[in-house]
C-alpha positions as MATLAB code, in Angstrom:
seq = 'LGLCVSRASASVLNLNCCLVLLPMCRVLLAFLRGSQKVASRKTRRLLDKSKTFHVTCGVTICIFSVLHVAAHLVNALNFSENYNEDFLSLNAANYRGEVSQQSFYILLLIPGLTGVIMVLVLFLMCTASTYAIRVSNYDIFWYTHNLFFVFYMLLMLHVSGGVLKYQTNLEEHPPGCFNPNKTLRENMTVPKAFEESFPDYTTEPFPEDLSVPEPFVQNNFMRICSEEPKFQSHFPETWFWISGPLCLYCVERLYRYIRSNKPVTITSVISHPSNVLEVRMMKDNFKARPGQYVILHCPRVSALESHPFTLTMCPTDTKATFGVHLKVVGDWTERFRDLLLLHSNQDAEILPIFQQRRYPKLYVDGPFGSPFEESLNYEVSLCVAGGIGVTPFASVLNTLLDGWKCYKLRRLYFIWVCRDIESFRWFADLLCMLRNKLWQENRPDYINIQLYLSQTDGIQKIIGEKYQALNSRLLIGRPRWKLLFDEIAKCNRRKTIGVFCCGPNKISKILHKLSNSSNSYGTRFEYNKESFS';
ca = [
     202.242  -70.285   83.130;
     205.805  -71.943   82.670;
     206.329  -71.158   86.042;
     204.107  -73.251   87.711;
     204.680  -76.097   84.957;
     208.428  -76.035   86.524;
     207.225  -76.129   89.956;
     204.386  -78.728   90.160;
     206.176  -80.873   87.560;
     209.219  -80.671   90.722;
     206.735  -80.812   93.174;
     206.128  -84.963   91.232;
     209.755  -85.174   90.736;
     210.670  -84.297   94.804;
     207.480  -86.707   95.899;
     208.921  -89.959   93.032;
     212.374  -89.342   93.526;
     211.550  -90.245   98.019;
     209.444  -92.628   97.358;
     211.923  -94.731   94.013;
     213.835  -95.524   96.566;
     212.372  -97.398   99.325;
     210.823 -100.369   96.823;
     214.997 -101.155   96.814;
     215.980 -101.551  100.963;
     215.881 -105.112  100.286;
     216.547 -105.713  104.570;
     213.476 -103.397  105.378;
     211.129 -105.503  102.716;
     212.329 -108.414  104.268;
     211.575 -107.595  107.838;
     208.011 -106.736  107.199;
     207.629 -109.429  105.242;
     209.042 -111.695  107.868;
     207.698 -110.414  110.391;
     203.377 -111.469  111.314;
     203.216 -109.369  113.703;
     204.208 -105.709  112.456;
     202.742 -106.479  108.717;
     199.342 -108.433  108.197;
     198.867 -110.827  104.986;
     197.643 -107.832  102.799;
     200.197 -106.143  103.809;
     202.438 -108.653  103.029;
     200.636 -109.044   99.435;
     201.078 -105.406   99.040;
     205.393 -105.805   99.497;
     204.863 -107.706   96.241;
     203.855 -105.298   93.923;
     207.359 -103.296   95.319;
     208.795 -104.097   91.872;
     205.946 -102.525   90.354;
     206.005  -99.452   92.345;
     209.705  -98.620   91.574;
     209.013  -99.053   88.019;
     205.906  -96.484   88.162;
     208.346  -94.305   90.373;
     210.704  -93.728   87.343;
     208.581  -93.662   84.599;
     206.339  -91.296   86.484;
     210.371  -89.700   86.779;
     210.796  -89.746   83.346;
     207.434  -88.172   82.558;
     207.651  -84.461   84.609;
     211.018  -83.974   84.045;
     209.828  -83.876   80.462;
     207.302  -81.244   81.817;
     210.010  -79.458   83.797;
     212.452  -78.873   81.508;
     209.923  -77.709   78.800;
     208.628  -75.030   81.682;
     211.692  -74.357   82.175;
     212.880  -72.890   78.096;
     209.007  -71.192   78.592;
     210.752  -69.834   81.705;
     214.165  -68.776   80.214;
     211.927  -65.647   77.843;
     209.540  -65.448   80.205;
     212.798  -64.161   82.631;
     213.784  -61.959   79.822;
     210.773  -60.448   78.702;
     210.000  -59.579   82.468;
     212.873  -58.555   83.913;
     211.911  -56.224   86.545;
     213.377  -52.491   86.534;
     211.916  -51.815   89.771;
     213.182  -55.019   91.914;
     216.288  -55.708   90.616;
     217.015  -59.249   92.631;
     214.505  -60.392   91.309;
     215.618  -60.771   88.205;
     217.152  -64.292   86.884;
     218.517  -62.102   83.045;
     221.088  -59.389   83.571;
     218.476  -57.338   81.164;
     215.365  -56.936   79.713;
     215.031  -59.090   75.978;
     218.087  -60.804   77.346;
     216.562  -64.166   75.051;
     219.699  -65.255   72.484;
     222.083  -65.360   75.248;
     219.907  -66.391   78.060;
     220.327  -70.130   77.774;
     223.705  -69.206   76.779;
     224.029  -68.445   80.552;
     221.467  -70.988   82.302;
     224.153  -73.636   80.466;
     226.859  -72.004   82.954;
     224.818  -71.764   86.172;
     225.230  -74.895   88.288;
     221.139  -75.641   87.796;
     221.282  -75.634   84.429;
     224.619  -77.864   84.144;
     223.623  -79.850   86.160;
     219.549  -80.119   84.993;
     221.194  -81.328   81.439;
     223.575  -83.996   83.029;
     220.595  -85.631   85.332;
     218.715  -85.651   82.108;
     221.511  -87.789   80.315;
     221.637  -89.768   82.868;
     217.930  -90.144   82.999;
     217.655  -91.550   79.349;
     220.598  -93.817   80.001;
     218.963  -95.413   83.195;
     215.163  -95.491   81.386;
     216.602  -96.777   77.602;
     218.325  -99.519   79.306;
     215.192 -100.616   81.398;
     213.590 -102.015   78.922;
     213.220 -104.963   78.359;
     215.049 -106.272   75.182;
     217.904 -104.457   76.332;
     217.969 -106.140   79.945;
     217.070 -110.012   78.162;
     219.646 -108.830   75.805;
     222.583 -107.954   77.603;
     221.067 -107.728   81.446;
     225.156 -106.082   81.939;
     224.480 -102.563   80.561;
     221.345 -102.426   82.057;
     223.018 -102.964   85.593;
     225.291 -100.691   84.804;
     223.322  -97.867   83.655;
     220.910  -98.643   86.334;
     223.436  -96.923   89.203;
     224.110  -94.123   88.170;
     221.403  -93.337   90.515;
     223.771  -92.216   92.517;
     225.377  -90.106   90.113;
     221.592  -88.729   89.521;
     220.520  -87.955   92.975;
     223.886  -86.295   93.626;
     223.229  -83.752   90.275;
     219.898  -83.595   92.482;
     221.768  -82.074   95.479;
     223.227  -79.605   93.774;
     220.979  -78.830   90.780;
     218.802  -77.420   94.029;
     220.597  -74.280   94.914;
     220.699  -72.014   92.315;
     217.673  -70.003   93.832;
     216.372  -69.006   91.089;
     212.780  -68.128   92.615;
     213.003  -65.830   95.864;
     210.623  -64.452   98.307;
     210.690  -61.425  101.236;
     212.640  -60.751  104.205;
     211.428  -57.644  105.937;
     207.206  -58.102  105.181;
     206.506  -55.956  108.072;
     208.911  -52.930  107.368;
     207.998  -52.636  103.213;
     204.251  -54.476  103.697;
     203.540  -55.324   98.869;
     201.805  -52.383   97.556;
     203.445  -50.115   99.898;
     204.658  -45.988   99.169;
     208.108  -45.260  100.004;
     209.220  -41.382  100.621;
     212.338  -42.089   99.150;
     211.649  -42.331   95.547;
     210.706  -39.785   92.816;
     207.034  -41.296   91.884;
     205.985  -38.681   90.933;
     206.138  -39.647   87.076;
     205.189  -42.860   87.470;
     202.336  -42.511   90.209;
     199.376  -40.130   90.876;
     199.404  -39.316   94.201;
     196.178  -39.241   95.964;
     193.538  -35.911   96.797;
     194.017  -36.277  100.431;
     197.793  -36.929  100.827;
     198.090  -33.785   98.332;
     196.559  -31.718  101.117;
     197.934  -33.776  104.478;
     201.517  -32.452  102.545;
     201.573  -29.859  100.731;
     205.052  -29.215  101.022;
     206.308  -32.934   99.858;
     209.018  -33.004   98.019;
     210.885  -35.895   96.550;
     213.774  -34.831  100.245;
     213.641  -38.053  102.963;
     210.685  -37.709  105.304;
     212.182  -36.696  108.784;
     212.070  -39.327  110.899;
     209.303  -38.571  113.389;
     207.043  -38.400  110.835;
     203.779  -39.420  111.835;
     200.895  -39.852  109.081;
     197.100  -39.190  109.750;
     195.479  -41.703  111.559;
     192.373  -41.678  109.882;
     194.769  -41.639  107.167;
     196.468  -44.811  108.096;
     192.590  -46.792  108.890;
     191.484  -46.282  105.000;
     194.286  -47.731  103.901;
     195.176  -45.323  100.860;
     199.035  -45.663  101.676;
     201.059  -47.101  103.751;
     203.997  -46.168  104.034;
     207.195  -47.874  103.425;
     210.311  -48.158  105.744;
     213.469  -49.493  104.220;
     213.936  -51.174  101.131;
     212.571  -54.189   99.972;
     215.095  -57.201  100.758;
     215.111  -61.071   99.040;
     216.334  -64.150   99.570;
     216.036  -67.882   98.102;
     213.884  -70.098   99.157;
     215.493  -73.043  101.231;
     215.621  -76.185   98.572;
     212.609  -78.225   99.906;
     214.371  -81.333   97.704;
     216.607  -82.014  101.069;
     213.569  -82.355  102.963;
     212.088  -84.963  100.554;
     215.231  -87.178   99.275;
     217.932  -86.401  102.625;
     215.391  -89.148  104.485;
     215.395  -92.033  101.668;
     218.738  -91.864  100.635;
     220.176  -91.574  103.979;
     217.692  -95.066  104.988;
     219.289  -96.853  101.461;
     223.038  -96.328  102.011;
     222.685  -97.085  105.647;
     221.292 -100.092  104.206;
     223.940 -100.113  101.717;
     226.450 -100.252  104.424;
     225.123 -102.945  106.417;
     224.633 -105.245  103.516;
     228.145 -104.391  102.573;
     229.202 -105.968  106.457;
     227.120 -108.670  106.564;
     228.503 -110.329  102.721;
     232.328 -109.037  103.345;
     232.890 -112.623  103.813;
     233.504 -115.312  100.963;
     231.829 -118.135  101.849;
     232.743 -122.426  101.980;
     231.278 -123.606   98.945;
     230.630 -127.869  100.019;
     229.692 -128.462   96.040;
     228.901 -127.862   92.792;
     227.405 -130.424   91.053;
     226.041 -130.341   86.980;
     222.085 -130.998   85.914;
     220.872 -131.982   82.453;
     219.408 -128.809   80.533;
     222.928 -127.003   81.484;
     222.173 -126.113   85.278;
     223.791 -125.597   87.679;
     223.602 -126.245   91.896;
     226.006 -124.692   94.147;
     225.819 -125.490   97.852;
     227.570 -123.789  100.444;
     228.141 -122.992  104.281;
     228.121 -118.877  106.160;
     228.326 -118.480  109.729;
     225.285 -117.324  111.040;
     223.385 -117.383  107.704;
     219.749 -118.255  108.319;
     216.267 -118.220  105.768;
     213.146 -119.147  105.007;
     212.206 -120.833  102.304;
     211.098 -119.084   99.213;
     213.819 -116.220   99.741;
     216.191 -115.639   97.195;
     219.904 -114.266   98.020;
     222.097 -112.303   95.695;
     225.776 -113.478   94.552;
     228.987 -111.391   94.030;
     231.861 -113.452   92.371;
     234.250 -110.921   92.245;
     237.139 -113.288   89.313;
     233.786 -112.779   87.158;
     232.786 -109.662   87.885;
     234.287 -107.279   90.179;
     231.079 -105.209   90.643;
     228.164 -107.562   88.756;
     225.611 -109.471   91.233;
     222.926 -111.115   90.430;
     219.929 -112.680   92.777;
     219.140 -116.162   92.943;
     215.971 -118.107   94.813;
     217.662 -120.644   97.819;
     216.419 -124.066   96.647;
     217.817 -125.446  100.086;
     217.896 -123.355  103.431;
     219.844 -123.708  106.564;
     218.034 -125.925  109.185;
     219.029 -126.462  113.071;
     220.734 -130.476  112.011;
     222.778 -129.243  108.982;
     224.480 -125.741  108.003;
     224.209 -125.654  104.100;
     222.437 -124.194  101.680;
     222.972 -123.624   97.968;
     221.401 -122.603   94.591;
     220.200 -124.122   91.092;
     221.248 -121.504   88.418;
     220.767 -121.787   84.366;
     223.605 -121.441   82.308;
     221.873 -118.201   79.979;
     224.304 -115.314   80.018;
     227.541 -113.575   80.163;
     227.530 -114.073   83.414;
     226.726 -117.439   84.477;
     229.154 -118.442   81.980;
     231.959 -117.788   83.426;
     230.582 -118.327   87.154;
     230.589 -121.659   85.885;
     233.711 -122.364   83.784;
     235.837 -121.429   87.179;
     233.758 -123.234   89.302;
     234.447 -126.835   86.544;
     237.329 -125.322   85.560;
     239.375 -128.275   87.154;
     237.151 -130.885   87.445;
     235.776 -133.906   85.010;
     233.624 -135.514   86.702;
     230.901 -132.121   87.071;
     228.715 -133.992   90.227;
     231.385 -135.637   92.391;
     230.630 -133.929   95.800;
     233.485 -133.966   98.266;
     234.076 -134.078  101.229;
     234.528 -130.058  103.453;
     238.430 -131.010  104.238;
     238.842 -132.463  100.695;
     236.846 -129.529   98.496;
     238.404 -127.871   95.781;
     239.622 -124.981   95.590;
     236.477 -123.091   94.318;
     236.877 -119.146   93.769;
     235.747 -116.401   95.995;
     232.159 -116.078   96.854;
     230.510 -113.665   98.772;
     226.277 -113.943   99.303;
     224.663 -110.502  100.587;
     220.801 -111.657  101.598;
     218.199 -112.935  102.779;
     215.941 -111.196  101.133;
     212.081 -111.975  100.932;
     210.194 -113.439   98.127;
     206.067 -113.742   97.562;
     206.416 -117.793   98.140;
     207.441 -116.980  101.886;
     203.787 -116.930  102.086;
     203.151 -120.291  101.325;
     203.627 -122.577  104.364;
     201.007 -119.942  105.911;
     197.814 -120.730  103.111;
     195.984 -123.613  104.651;
     196.055 -124.653  101.477;
     198.334 -123.730   98.280;
     199.126 -124.341   94.338;
     202.377 -123.719   93.116;
     202.839 -123.067   89.895;
     206.832 -123.575   88.318;
     207.799 -123.263   84.202;
     211.223 -124.917   84.028;
     213.645 -123.272   86.121;
     211.002 -120.921   87.560;
     210.719 -124.415   90.249;
     214.029 -123.418   92.058;
     211.358 -121.193   94.739;
     209.334 -124.049   95.860;
     212.801 -126.434   95.758;
     212.976 -124.750   99.873;
     209.518 -124.477  100.427;
     209.588 -129.375   99.399;
     213.011 -129.558  100.937;
     211.516 -128.019  103.935;
     208.857 -129.495  104.181;
     210.650 -132.954  103.567;
     212.158 -131.834  107.255;
     208.303 -131.665  108.526;
     205.785 -130.529  107.701;
     203.435 -130.440  111.210;
     204.731 -126.599  112.257;
     203.199 -124.978  109.483;
     199.555 -123.885  108.705;
     200.191 -125.597  105.377;
     197.453 -129.137  104.446;
     197.805 -129.140  100.828;
     199.990 -128.462   98.626;
     198.771 -128.788   94.609;
     202.638 -128.716   93.232;
     202.305 -127.803   89.253;
     205.688 -127.752   86.685;
     205.790 -127.666   83.734;
     208.417 -128.498   81.094;
     209.442 -128.712   77.952;
     212.052 -131.876   77.972;
     212.603 -134.646   80.664;
     215.461 -134.416   81.310;
     215.229 -130.797   83.418;
     212.420 -133.192   85.556;
     215.841 -134.949   86.627;
     217.003 -131.568   88.717;
     214.369 -132.064   91.352;
     213.418 -136.035   91.164;
     215.002 -137.416   93.866;
     213.968 -134.548   96.477;
     210.127 -135.203   94.497;
     210.339 -139.192   95.220;
     212.059 -138.784   99.021;
     208.574 -135.432   99.923;
     206.090 -138.000   98.199;
     207.329 -141.517  100.293;
     207.790 -139.380  103.607;
     203.817 -138.859  103.300;
     203.056 -142.320  102.126;
     204.611 -143.501  105.289;
     203.194 -140.762  107.525;
     199.793 -141.890  106.736;
     199.046 -138.833  104.726;
     199.810 -139.110  101.034;
     196.650 -135.795  100.148;
     199.245 -133.380  101.846;
     200.927 -132.483   98.084;
     199.258 -133.445   94.673;
     202.135 -133.444   92.269;
     201.800 -132.907   88.094;
     204.510 -132.705   85.627;
     203.758 -131.727   82.174;
     206.219 -132.360   79.148;
     205.274 -130.428   75.991;
     208.592 -132.876   74.558;
     208.214 -136.849   74.833;
     212.098 -137.906   73.454;
     213.277 -140.166   75.745;
     210.418 -140.304   78.479;
     211.306 -144.433   78.983;
     215.002 -144.172   79.116;
     214.524 -141.445   81.964;
     211.155 -142.462   83.768;
     212.624 -145.675   84.862;
     212.030 -147.314   88.112;
     214.395 -144.903   90.222;
     211.230 -142.355   90.125;
     208.845 -145.109   89.335;
     206.798 -142.704   91.854;
     206.686 -140.219   89.182;
     205.505 -141.834   86.218;
     201.595 -141.645   87.625;
     201.355 -137.966   87.494;
     204.094 -136.850   84.394;
     201.198 -135.929   81.850;
     201.755 -135.148   77.522;
     201.156 -131.528   77.234;
     199.862 -128.107   79.003;
     198.026 -127.595   82.138;
     193.946 -127.185   81.294;
     193.943 -124.053   84.677;
     190.138 -124.107   83.630;
     189.003 -126.929   84.665;
     192.862 -127.527   87.029;
     191.089 -123.951   89.330;
     187.368 -126.124   88.823;
     188.592 -129.239   89.880;
     190.514 -127.928   93.381;
     188.225 -124.363   94.240;
     185.788 -128.176   93.803;
     187.288 -129.694   96.234;
     188.270 -126.568   98.538;
     185.007 -125.447   99.178;
     184.528 -121.865  100.880;
     188.952 -121.896  101.482;
     191.511 -119.505  101.032;
     193.692 -120.728   98.770;
     196.809 -119.065   97.698;
     198.732 -119.444   95.022;
     201.706 -118.826   93.440;
     203.595 -118.772   89.984;
     207.297 -118.887   89.009;
     207.429 -119.059   85.422;
     206.947 -117.585   82.348;
     204.339 -114.407   81.570;
     202.286 -116.272   79.603;
     201.704 -118.575   82.102;
     201.050 -115.319   84.719;
     198.599 -114.053   82.904;
     196.558 -117.016   82.719;
     196.788 -117.723   86.599;
     196.636 -114.730   87.667;
     192.988 -114.035   85.026;
     191.824 -117.357   87.648;
     192.708 -116.475   90.380;
     189.979 -112.860   89.702;
     187.335 -114.739   88.811;
     184.629 -115.482   90.363;
     183.334 -119.701   91.007;
     180.115 -121.883   92.280;
     182.047 -122.349   95.409;
     182.754 -119.827   97.235;
     186.551 -120.782   97.111;
     188.307 -117.543   96.792;
     191.994 -117.749   95.254;
     194.899 -115.060   95.606;
     197.083 -114.940   93.032;
     200.893 -114.157   94.129;
     204.194 -113.928   91.791;
     208.367 -114.360   91.941;
     209.358 -111.087   90.273;
     212.799 -109.817   91.587;
     213.463 -105.980   92.496;
];
């Protein structure tokens, strides 16, 4: 039973160690997501579950690793108790009853040592991946998760022990055959037909020209072995499973390193209210689609750390500038902000390129795909943002400001929920410009903006003449999601509406539930949620 469980769990581990790397191939996912000819909308929506798929494979690896270790502890006992004296090369133990020393011997072997280290690495990766640690100290999660490379190197060494073996000379020594070169009278009864055919049988080797009577062979009473059995270790199957995905991942990492080895040119840094920093950059031959994200790496902040941020401004044919908004909430963002604003007393000042300050070197890896790329591919889209979760939609709004007629989207419902009024200043100018543009083009119904505020202090001070267009869109309290969905379904009968959410999990769960519920208007809601992989 221990051997069966260890082999079965090893097969499950091989499969999941193969699959767990695929969601991390970001360039491949971005290509599939951006190619409508290669992948349909349903296939692209499945790619949005890449993070969930990665976590599922990781949990499966942890569970079956425990079973695999427990099964091998049982095997250590079985290998000792079931010592085979006839076929010594098959034994993993050195002698019968080697129970007390077997575990010690196993630890000295390559499979044992690598197995113990892999369990420790897996334990660190699993515990550091919990929500509490990721929120309190993301650095621990990032550093321990990069131990996966050590895990895979140990895994390839782990399977080289060759404990299980197979027979290589089945034709010369079929199972159950009789070997006349050994004295077997003490351990077996010679068939009567054999004694009658060979009355002068002794323990001496049979002559080479001895032939077995034909009836004796046909009735399968006894088959004569021509040589001793030979055994050889199985070739490790793990190599077949993980070599392809591991090579694919390594090639992609090399490609990403080459693509991002040149630092970007930071054109401006703007400090916004509520600890939000806007960074605008330029890079040669950088192209991105609205809704995508990039990974920023600043060596002066951390030599190894890098973090994903959604693009709030994408480069176009007329401008090469792209930008991100980041909220200062952790050690990395705090150090990054201090470096960018170190020599500036006027944080919001935008200087021309030829007068720009000496910013630290910043490397950009990407862009990579996200669910929000699909927001322009629906005829009707509902975009819901919570706080800084508005960043994915900012690039969509900027793209619509440059021109909306080339996209399939014909109506956009934009819902933004914030705690304080200062947060709306991040993109208030963008919303006003887009609304004025659509009014001038006689399409005021193209976008429906609803801003929800949970705190009312200072509304009149912030929302004045400059943002008069947003005054009528500002609501106090939280959205009534059920009524909102019913109203949208009623105005868009028998249509498919894309629902996009980037915000707290509480809002996400409500929207997901409402999207899956039926309505009397024949309207179908397809739910999409942002989650960095």
